[in-house]
PDB file of C-alpha atoms in Angstrom:
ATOM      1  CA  UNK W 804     142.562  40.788 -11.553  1.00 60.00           C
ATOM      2  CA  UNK W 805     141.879  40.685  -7.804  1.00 58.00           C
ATOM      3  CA  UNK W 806     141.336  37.209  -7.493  1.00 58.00           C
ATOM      4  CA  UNK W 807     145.332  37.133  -8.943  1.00 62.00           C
ATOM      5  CA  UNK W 808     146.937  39.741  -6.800  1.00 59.00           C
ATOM      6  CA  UNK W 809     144.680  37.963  -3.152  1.00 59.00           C
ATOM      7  CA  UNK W 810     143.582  34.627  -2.335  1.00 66.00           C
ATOM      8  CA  UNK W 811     139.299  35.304  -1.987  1.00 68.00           C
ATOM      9  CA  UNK W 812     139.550  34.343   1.462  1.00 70.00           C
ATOM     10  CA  UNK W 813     141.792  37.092   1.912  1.00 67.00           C
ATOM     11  CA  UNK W 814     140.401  39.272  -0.320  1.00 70.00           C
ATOM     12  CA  UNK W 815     137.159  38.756   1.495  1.00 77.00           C
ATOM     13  CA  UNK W 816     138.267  39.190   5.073  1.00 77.00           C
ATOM     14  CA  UNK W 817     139.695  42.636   4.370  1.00 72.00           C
ATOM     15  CA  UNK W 818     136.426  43.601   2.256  1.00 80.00           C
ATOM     16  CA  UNK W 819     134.872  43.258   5.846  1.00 86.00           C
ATOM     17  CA  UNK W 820     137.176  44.772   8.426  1.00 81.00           C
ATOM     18  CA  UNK W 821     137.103  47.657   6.260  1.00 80.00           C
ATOM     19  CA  UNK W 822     133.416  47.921   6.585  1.00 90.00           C
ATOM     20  CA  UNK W 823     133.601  46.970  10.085  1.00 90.00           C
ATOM     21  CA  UNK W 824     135.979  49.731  11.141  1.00 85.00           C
ATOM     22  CA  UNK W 825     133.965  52.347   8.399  1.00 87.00           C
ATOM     23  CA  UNK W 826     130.646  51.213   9.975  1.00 92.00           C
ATOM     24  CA  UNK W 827     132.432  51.823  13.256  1.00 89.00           C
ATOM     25  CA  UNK W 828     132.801  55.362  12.748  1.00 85.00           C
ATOM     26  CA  UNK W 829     129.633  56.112  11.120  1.00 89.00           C
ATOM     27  CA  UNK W 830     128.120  54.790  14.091  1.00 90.00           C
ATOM     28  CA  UNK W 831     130.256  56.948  16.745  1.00 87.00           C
ATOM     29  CA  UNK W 832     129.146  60.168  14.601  1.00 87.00           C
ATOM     30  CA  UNK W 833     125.606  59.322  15.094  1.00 90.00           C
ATOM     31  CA  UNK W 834     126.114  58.473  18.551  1.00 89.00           C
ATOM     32  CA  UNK W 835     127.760  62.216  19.281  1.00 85.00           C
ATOM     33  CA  UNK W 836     125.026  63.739  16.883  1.00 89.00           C
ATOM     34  CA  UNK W 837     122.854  61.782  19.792  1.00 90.00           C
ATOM     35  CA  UNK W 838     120.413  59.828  16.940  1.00 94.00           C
ATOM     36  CA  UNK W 839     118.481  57.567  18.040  1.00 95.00           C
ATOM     37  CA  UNK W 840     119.050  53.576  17.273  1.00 95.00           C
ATOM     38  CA  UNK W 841     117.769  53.773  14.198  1.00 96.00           C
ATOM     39  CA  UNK W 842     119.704  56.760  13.036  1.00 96.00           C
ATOM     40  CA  UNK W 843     122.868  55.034  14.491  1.00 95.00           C
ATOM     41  CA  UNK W 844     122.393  51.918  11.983  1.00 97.00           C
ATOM     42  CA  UNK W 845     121.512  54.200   9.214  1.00 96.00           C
ATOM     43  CA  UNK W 846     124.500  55.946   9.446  1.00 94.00           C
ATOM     44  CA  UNK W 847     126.539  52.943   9.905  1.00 95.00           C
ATOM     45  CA  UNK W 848     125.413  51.326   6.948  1.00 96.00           C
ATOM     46  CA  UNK W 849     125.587  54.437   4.626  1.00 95.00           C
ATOM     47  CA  UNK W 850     129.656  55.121   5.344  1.00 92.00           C
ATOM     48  CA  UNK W 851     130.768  51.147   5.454  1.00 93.00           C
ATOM     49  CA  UNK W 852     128.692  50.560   2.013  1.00 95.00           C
ATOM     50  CA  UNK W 853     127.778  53.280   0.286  1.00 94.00           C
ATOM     51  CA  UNK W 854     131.113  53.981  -1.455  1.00 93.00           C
ATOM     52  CA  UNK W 855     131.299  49.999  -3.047  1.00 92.00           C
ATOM     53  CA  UNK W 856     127.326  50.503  -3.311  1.00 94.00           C
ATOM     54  CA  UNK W 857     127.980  53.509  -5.742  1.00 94.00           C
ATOM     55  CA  UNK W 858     130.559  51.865  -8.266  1.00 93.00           C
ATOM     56  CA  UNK W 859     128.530  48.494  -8.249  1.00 93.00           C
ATOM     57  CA  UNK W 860     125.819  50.344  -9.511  1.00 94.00           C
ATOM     58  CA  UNK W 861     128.571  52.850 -11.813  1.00 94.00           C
ATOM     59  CA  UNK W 862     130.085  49.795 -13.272  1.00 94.00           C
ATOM     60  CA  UNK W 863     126.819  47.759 -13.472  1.00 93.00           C
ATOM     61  CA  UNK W 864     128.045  45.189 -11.117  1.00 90.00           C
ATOM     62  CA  UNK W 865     124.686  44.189  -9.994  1.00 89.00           C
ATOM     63  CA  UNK W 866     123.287  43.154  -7.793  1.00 89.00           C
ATOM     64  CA  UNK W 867     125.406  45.259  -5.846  1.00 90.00           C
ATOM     65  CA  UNK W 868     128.220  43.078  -3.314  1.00 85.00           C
ATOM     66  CA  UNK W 869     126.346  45.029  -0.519  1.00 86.00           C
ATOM     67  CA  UNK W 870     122.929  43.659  -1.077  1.00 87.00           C
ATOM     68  CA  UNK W 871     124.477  40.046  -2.773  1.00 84.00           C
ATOM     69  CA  UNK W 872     126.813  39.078   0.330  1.00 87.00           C
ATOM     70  CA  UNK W 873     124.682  38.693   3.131  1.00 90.00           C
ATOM     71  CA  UNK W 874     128.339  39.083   5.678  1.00 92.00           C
ATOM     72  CA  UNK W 875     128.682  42.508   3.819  1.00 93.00           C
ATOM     73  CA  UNK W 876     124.955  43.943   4.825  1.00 90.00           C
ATOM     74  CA  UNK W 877     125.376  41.985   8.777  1.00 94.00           C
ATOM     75  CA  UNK W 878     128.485  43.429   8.955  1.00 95.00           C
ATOM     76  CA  UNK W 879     127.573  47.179   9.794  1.00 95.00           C
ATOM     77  CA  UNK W 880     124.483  46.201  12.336  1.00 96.00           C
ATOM     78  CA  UNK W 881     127.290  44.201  14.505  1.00 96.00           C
ATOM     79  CA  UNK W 882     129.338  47.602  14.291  1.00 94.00           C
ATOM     80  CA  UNK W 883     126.137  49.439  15.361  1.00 95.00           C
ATOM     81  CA  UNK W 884     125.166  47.016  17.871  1.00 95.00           C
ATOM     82  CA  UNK W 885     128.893  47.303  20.041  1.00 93.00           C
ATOM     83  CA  UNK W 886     128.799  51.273  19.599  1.00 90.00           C
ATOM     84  CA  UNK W 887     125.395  51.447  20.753  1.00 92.00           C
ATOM     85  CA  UNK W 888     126.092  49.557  23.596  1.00 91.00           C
ATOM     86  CA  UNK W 889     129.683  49.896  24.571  1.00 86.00           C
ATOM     87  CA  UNK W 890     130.215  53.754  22.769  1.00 80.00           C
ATOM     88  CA  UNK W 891     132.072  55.057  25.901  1.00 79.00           C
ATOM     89  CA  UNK W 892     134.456  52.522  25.635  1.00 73.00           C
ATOM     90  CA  UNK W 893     134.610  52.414  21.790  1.00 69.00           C
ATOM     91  CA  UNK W 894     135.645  56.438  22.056  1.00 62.00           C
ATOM     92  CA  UNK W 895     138.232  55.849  24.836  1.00 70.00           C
ATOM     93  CA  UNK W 896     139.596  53.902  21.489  1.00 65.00           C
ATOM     94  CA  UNK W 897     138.956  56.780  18.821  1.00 68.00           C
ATOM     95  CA  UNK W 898     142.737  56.874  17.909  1.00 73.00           C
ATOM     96  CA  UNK W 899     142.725  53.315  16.940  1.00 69.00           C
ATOM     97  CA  UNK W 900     139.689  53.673  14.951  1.00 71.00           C
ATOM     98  CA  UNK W 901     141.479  56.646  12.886  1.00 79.00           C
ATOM     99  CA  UNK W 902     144.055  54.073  12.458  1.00 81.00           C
ATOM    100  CA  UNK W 903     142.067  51.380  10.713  1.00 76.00           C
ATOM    101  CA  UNK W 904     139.979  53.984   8.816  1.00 80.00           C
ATOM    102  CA  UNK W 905     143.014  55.206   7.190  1.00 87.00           C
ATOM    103  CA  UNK W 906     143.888  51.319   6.869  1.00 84.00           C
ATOM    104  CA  UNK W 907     140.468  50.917   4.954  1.00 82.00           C
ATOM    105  CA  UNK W 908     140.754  53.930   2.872  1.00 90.00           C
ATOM    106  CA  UNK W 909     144.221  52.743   0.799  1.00 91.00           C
ATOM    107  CA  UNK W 910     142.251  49.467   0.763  1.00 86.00           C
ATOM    108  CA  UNK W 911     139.046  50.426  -0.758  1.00 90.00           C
ATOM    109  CA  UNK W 912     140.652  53.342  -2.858  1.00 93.00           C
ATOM    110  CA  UNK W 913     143.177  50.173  -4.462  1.00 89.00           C
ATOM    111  CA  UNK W 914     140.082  47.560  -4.764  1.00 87.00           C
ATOM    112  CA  UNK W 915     137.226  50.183  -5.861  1.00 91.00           C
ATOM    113  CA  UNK W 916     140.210  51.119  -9.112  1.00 92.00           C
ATOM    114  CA  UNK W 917     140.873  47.630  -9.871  1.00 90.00           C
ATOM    115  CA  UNK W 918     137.367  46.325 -10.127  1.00 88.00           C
ATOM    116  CA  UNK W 919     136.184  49.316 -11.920  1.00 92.00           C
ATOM    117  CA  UNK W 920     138.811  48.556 -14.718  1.00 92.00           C
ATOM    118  CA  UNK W 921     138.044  44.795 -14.968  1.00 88.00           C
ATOM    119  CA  UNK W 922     134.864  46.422 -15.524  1.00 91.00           C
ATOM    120  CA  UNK W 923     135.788  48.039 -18.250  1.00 91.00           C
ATOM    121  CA  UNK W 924     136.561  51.769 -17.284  1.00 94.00           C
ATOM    122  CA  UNK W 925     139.884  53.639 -18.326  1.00 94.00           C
ATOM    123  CA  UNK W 926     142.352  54.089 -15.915  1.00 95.00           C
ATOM    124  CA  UNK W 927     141.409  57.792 -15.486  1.00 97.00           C
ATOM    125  CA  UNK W 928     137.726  57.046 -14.900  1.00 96.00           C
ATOM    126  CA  UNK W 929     138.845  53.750 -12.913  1.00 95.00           C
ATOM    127  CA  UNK W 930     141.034  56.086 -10.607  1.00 96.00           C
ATOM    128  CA  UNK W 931     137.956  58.575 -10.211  1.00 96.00           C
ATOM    129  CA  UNK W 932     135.399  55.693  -9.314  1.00 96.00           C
ATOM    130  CA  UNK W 933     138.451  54.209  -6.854  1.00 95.00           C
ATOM    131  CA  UNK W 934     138.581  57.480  -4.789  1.00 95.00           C
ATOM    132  CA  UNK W 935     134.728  57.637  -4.476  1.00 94.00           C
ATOM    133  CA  UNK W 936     134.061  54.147  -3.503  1.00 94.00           C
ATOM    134  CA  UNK W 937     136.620  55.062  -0.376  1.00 94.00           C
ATOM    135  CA  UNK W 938     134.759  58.331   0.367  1.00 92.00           C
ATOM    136  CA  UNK W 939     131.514  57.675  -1.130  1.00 93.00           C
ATOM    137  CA  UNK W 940     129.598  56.550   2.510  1.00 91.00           C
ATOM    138  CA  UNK W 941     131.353  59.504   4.045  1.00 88.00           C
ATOM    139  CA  UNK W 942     130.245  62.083   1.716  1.00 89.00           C
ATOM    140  CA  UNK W 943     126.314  60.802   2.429  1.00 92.00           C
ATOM    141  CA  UNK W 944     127.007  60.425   5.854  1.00 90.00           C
ATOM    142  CA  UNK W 945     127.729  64.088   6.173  1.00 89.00           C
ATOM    143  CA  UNK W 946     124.933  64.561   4.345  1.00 92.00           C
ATOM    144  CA  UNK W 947     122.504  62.588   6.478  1.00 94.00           C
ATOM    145  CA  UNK W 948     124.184  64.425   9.425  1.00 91.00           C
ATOM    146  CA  UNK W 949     123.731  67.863   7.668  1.00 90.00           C
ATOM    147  CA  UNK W 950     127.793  68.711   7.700  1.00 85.00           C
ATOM    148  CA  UNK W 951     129.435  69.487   4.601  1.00 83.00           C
ATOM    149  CA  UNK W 952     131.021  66.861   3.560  1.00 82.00           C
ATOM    150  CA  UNK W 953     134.617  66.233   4.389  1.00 75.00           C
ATOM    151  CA  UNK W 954     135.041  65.290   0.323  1.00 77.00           C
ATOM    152  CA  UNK W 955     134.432  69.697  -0.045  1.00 78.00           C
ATOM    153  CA  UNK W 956     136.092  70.591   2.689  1.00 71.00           C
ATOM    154  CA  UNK W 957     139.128  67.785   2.864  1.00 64.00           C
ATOM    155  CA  UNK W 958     140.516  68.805   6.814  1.00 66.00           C
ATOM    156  CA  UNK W 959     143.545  66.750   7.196  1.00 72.00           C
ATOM    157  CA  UNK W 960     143.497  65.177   4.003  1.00 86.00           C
ATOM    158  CA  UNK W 961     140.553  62.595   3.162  1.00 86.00           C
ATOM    159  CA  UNK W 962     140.444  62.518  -0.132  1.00 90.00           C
ATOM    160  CA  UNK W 963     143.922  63.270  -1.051  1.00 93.00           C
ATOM    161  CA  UNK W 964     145.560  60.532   0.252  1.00 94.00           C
ATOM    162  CA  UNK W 965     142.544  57.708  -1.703  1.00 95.00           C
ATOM    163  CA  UNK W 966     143.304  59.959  -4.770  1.00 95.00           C
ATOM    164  CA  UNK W 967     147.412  59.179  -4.821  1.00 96.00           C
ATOM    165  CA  UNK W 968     146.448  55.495  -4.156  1.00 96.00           C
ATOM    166  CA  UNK W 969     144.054  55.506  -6.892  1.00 96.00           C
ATOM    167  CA  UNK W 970     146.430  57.196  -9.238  1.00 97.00           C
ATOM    168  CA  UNK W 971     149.384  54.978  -8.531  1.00 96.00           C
ATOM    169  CA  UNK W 972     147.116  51.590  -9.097  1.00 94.00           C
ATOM    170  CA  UNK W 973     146.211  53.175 -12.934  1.00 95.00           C
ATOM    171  CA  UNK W 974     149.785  54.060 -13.784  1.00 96.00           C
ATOM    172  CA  UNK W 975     150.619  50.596 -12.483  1.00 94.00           C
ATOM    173  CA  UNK W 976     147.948  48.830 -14.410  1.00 93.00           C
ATOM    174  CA  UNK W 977     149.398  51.287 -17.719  1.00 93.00           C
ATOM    175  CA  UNK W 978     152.906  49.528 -17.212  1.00 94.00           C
ATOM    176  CA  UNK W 979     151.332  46.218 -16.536  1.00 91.00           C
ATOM    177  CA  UNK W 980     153.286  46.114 -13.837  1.00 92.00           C
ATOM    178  CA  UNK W 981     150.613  45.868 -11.176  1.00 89.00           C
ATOM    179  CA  UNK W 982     150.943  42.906  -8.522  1.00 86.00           C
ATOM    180  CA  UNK W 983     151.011  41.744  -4.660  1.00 82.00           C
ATOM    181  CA  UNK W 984     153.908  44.029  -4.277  1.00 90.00           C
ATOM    182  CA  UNK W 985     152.950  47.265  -6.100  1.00 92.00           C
ATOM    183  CA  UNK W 986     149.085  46.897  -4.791  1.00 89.00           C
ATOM    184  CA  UNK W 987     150.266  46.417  -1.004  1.00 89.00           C
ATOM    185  CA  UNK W 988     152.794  49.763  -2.066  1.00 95.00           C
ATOM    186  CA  UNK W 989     149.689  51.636  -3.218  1.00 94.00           C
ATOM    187  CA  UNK W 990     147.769  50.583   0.169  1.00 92.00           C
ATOM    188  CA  UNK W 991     150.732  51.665   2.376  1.00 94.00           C
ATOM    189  CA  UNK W 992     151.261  55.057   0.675  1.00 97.00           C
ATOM    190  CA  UNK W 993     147.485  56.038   0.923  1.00 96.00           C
ATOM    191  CA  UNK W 994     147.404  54.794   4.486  1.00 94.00           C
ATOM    192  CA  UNK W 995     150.721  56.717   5.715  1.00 96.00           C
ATOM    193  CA  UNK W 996     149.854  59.561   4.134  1.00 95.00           C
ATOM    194  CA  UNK W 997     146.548  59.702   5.681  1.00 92.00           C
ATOM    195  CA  UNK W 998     147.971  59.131   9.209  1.00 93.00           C
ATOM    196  CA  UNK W 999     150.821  62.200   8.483  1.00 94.00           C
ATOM    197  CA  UNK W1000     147.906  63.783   7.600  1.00 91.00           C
ATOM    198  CA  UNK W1001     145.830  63.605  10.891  1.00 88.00           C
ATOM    199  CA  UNK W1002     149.454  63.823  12.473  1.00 88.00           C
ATOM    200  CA  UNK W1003     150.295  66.814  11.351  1.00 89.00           C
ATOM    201  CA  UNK W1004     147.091  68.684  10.489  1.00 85.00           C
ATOM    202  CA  UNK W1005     147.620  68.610   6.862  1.00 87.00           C
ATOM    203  CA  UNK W1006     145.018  69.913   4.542  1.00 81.00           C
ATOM    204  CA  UNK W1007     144.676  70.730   0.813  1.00 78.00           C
ATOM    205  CA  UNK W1008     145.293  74.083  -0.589  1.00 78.00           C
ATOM    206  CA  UNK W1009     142.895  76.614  -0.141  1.00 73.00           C
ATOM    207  CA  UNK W1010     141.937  79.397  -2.835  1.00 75.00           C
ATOM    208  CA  UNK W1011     145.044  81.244  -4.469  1.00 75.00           C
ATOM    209  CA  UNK W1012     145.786  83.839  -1.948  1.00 71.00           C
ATOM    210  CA  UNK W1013     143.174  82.462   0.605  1.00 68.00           C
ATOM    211  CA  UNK W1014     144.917  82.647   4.072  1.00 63.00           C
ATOM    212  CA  UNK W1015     144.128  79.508   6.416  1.00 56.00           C
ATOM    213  CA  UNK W1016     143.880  82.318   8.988  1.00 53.00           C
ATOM    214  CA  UNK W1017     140.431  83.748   7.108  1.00 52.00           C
ATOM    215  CA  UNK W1018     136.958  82.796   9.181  1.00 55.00           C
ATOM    216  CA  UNK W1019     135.194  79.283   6.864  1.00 58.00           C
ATOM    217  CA  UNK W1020     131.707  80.632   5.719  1.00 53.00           C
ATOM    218  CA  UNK W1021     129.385  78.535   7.527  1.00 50.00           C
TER     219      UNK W1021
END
């Protein structure tokens, strides 16, 4: 089904500058968590692959893409390699980052929904293993960093905005009515949304009654 809707070239090249730009800010965390070189490549390989590393192994797609296409794995340690080396100049940049991390998310959200159900998943489960493979590294990444992770506690809208664009890919794929055009819609919704989002300080609903104004418990 993906090979139909992108050329692999394509399809490939986008696979990578969303790992690029999610190893990118894995990276920056560690860097402001001030790990050490080893904890900086750690943590940039756990958010760029540990989403797609999770449904591989879900859908029994293995080996996994991450340990099967060598670009996939060398990917991350270039990411690691310019924030280690250049990360006052890769923060001066931060905005752009949030940019093509929201770009990433309606892409990996789309692709992690569409491979699950050529794997043989219902739409529903598809849609649920879509929204982790875009959050999936960032959820152990908090972990690793010993936050609670932003998948819990969804400031400015993580998880919502993967969650529409899995949802609209399954009711596409139930109308058999999913293409180039309706994909590329899915991907734009999920990655405006998550921009308005960061905009405008949008978050999900708290508990009924639960005012925003009310201390977190740590």
């Amino acid at each position: 089904m993906l090979h139909d809707l992108f050329p692999p070239g394509i399809q490939h090249a986008l696979d990578l500058a969303g790992i690029f730009v999610f190893a990118t800010a894995g990276a920056l965390l560690a860097v402001r968590k001030n790990f050490d070189v080893f904890g900086i490549v750690v943590l940039a390989l756990v958010t760029a692959l540990g989403g797609g590393l999770f449904r591989d192994l879900v859908i029994g797609a293995v080996p996994p893409a991450a340990f099967g296409e060598l670009s996939f794995f060398v990917t991350p340690l270039v990411a690691a390699a310019i924030v280690y080396f250049l990360h006052p100049e890769v923060q001066r940049i931060n905005r752009a980052i949030n940019v093509f991390d929201a770009a990433g998310l309606g892409l990996f959200c789309v692709t992690g929904t569409t491979k699950a159900y050529e794997y043989g998943l219902g739409l529903t489960a598809s849609a649920a293993l879509g929204v982790m493979t875009a959050v999936g590294g960032g959820v152990v990444r908090d972990v690793l960093v010993n936050e609670v992770p932003s998948l819990l506690r969804d400031r400015e809208m993580y998880a919502v905005p993967a969650l529409v664009g899995a949802t609209m890919v399954a009711v596409f794929i139930s109308m058999d009515a999913l293409n180039g055009i309706t994909t590329g819609l899915a991907i734009v919704t999920t990655f405006v949304l998550r921009l308005l989002a960061m905009r405008y300080h949008w978050r999900a609903p708290l508990a009924w009654n639960r005012r925003s104004s009310v201390a977190e418990e740590p």
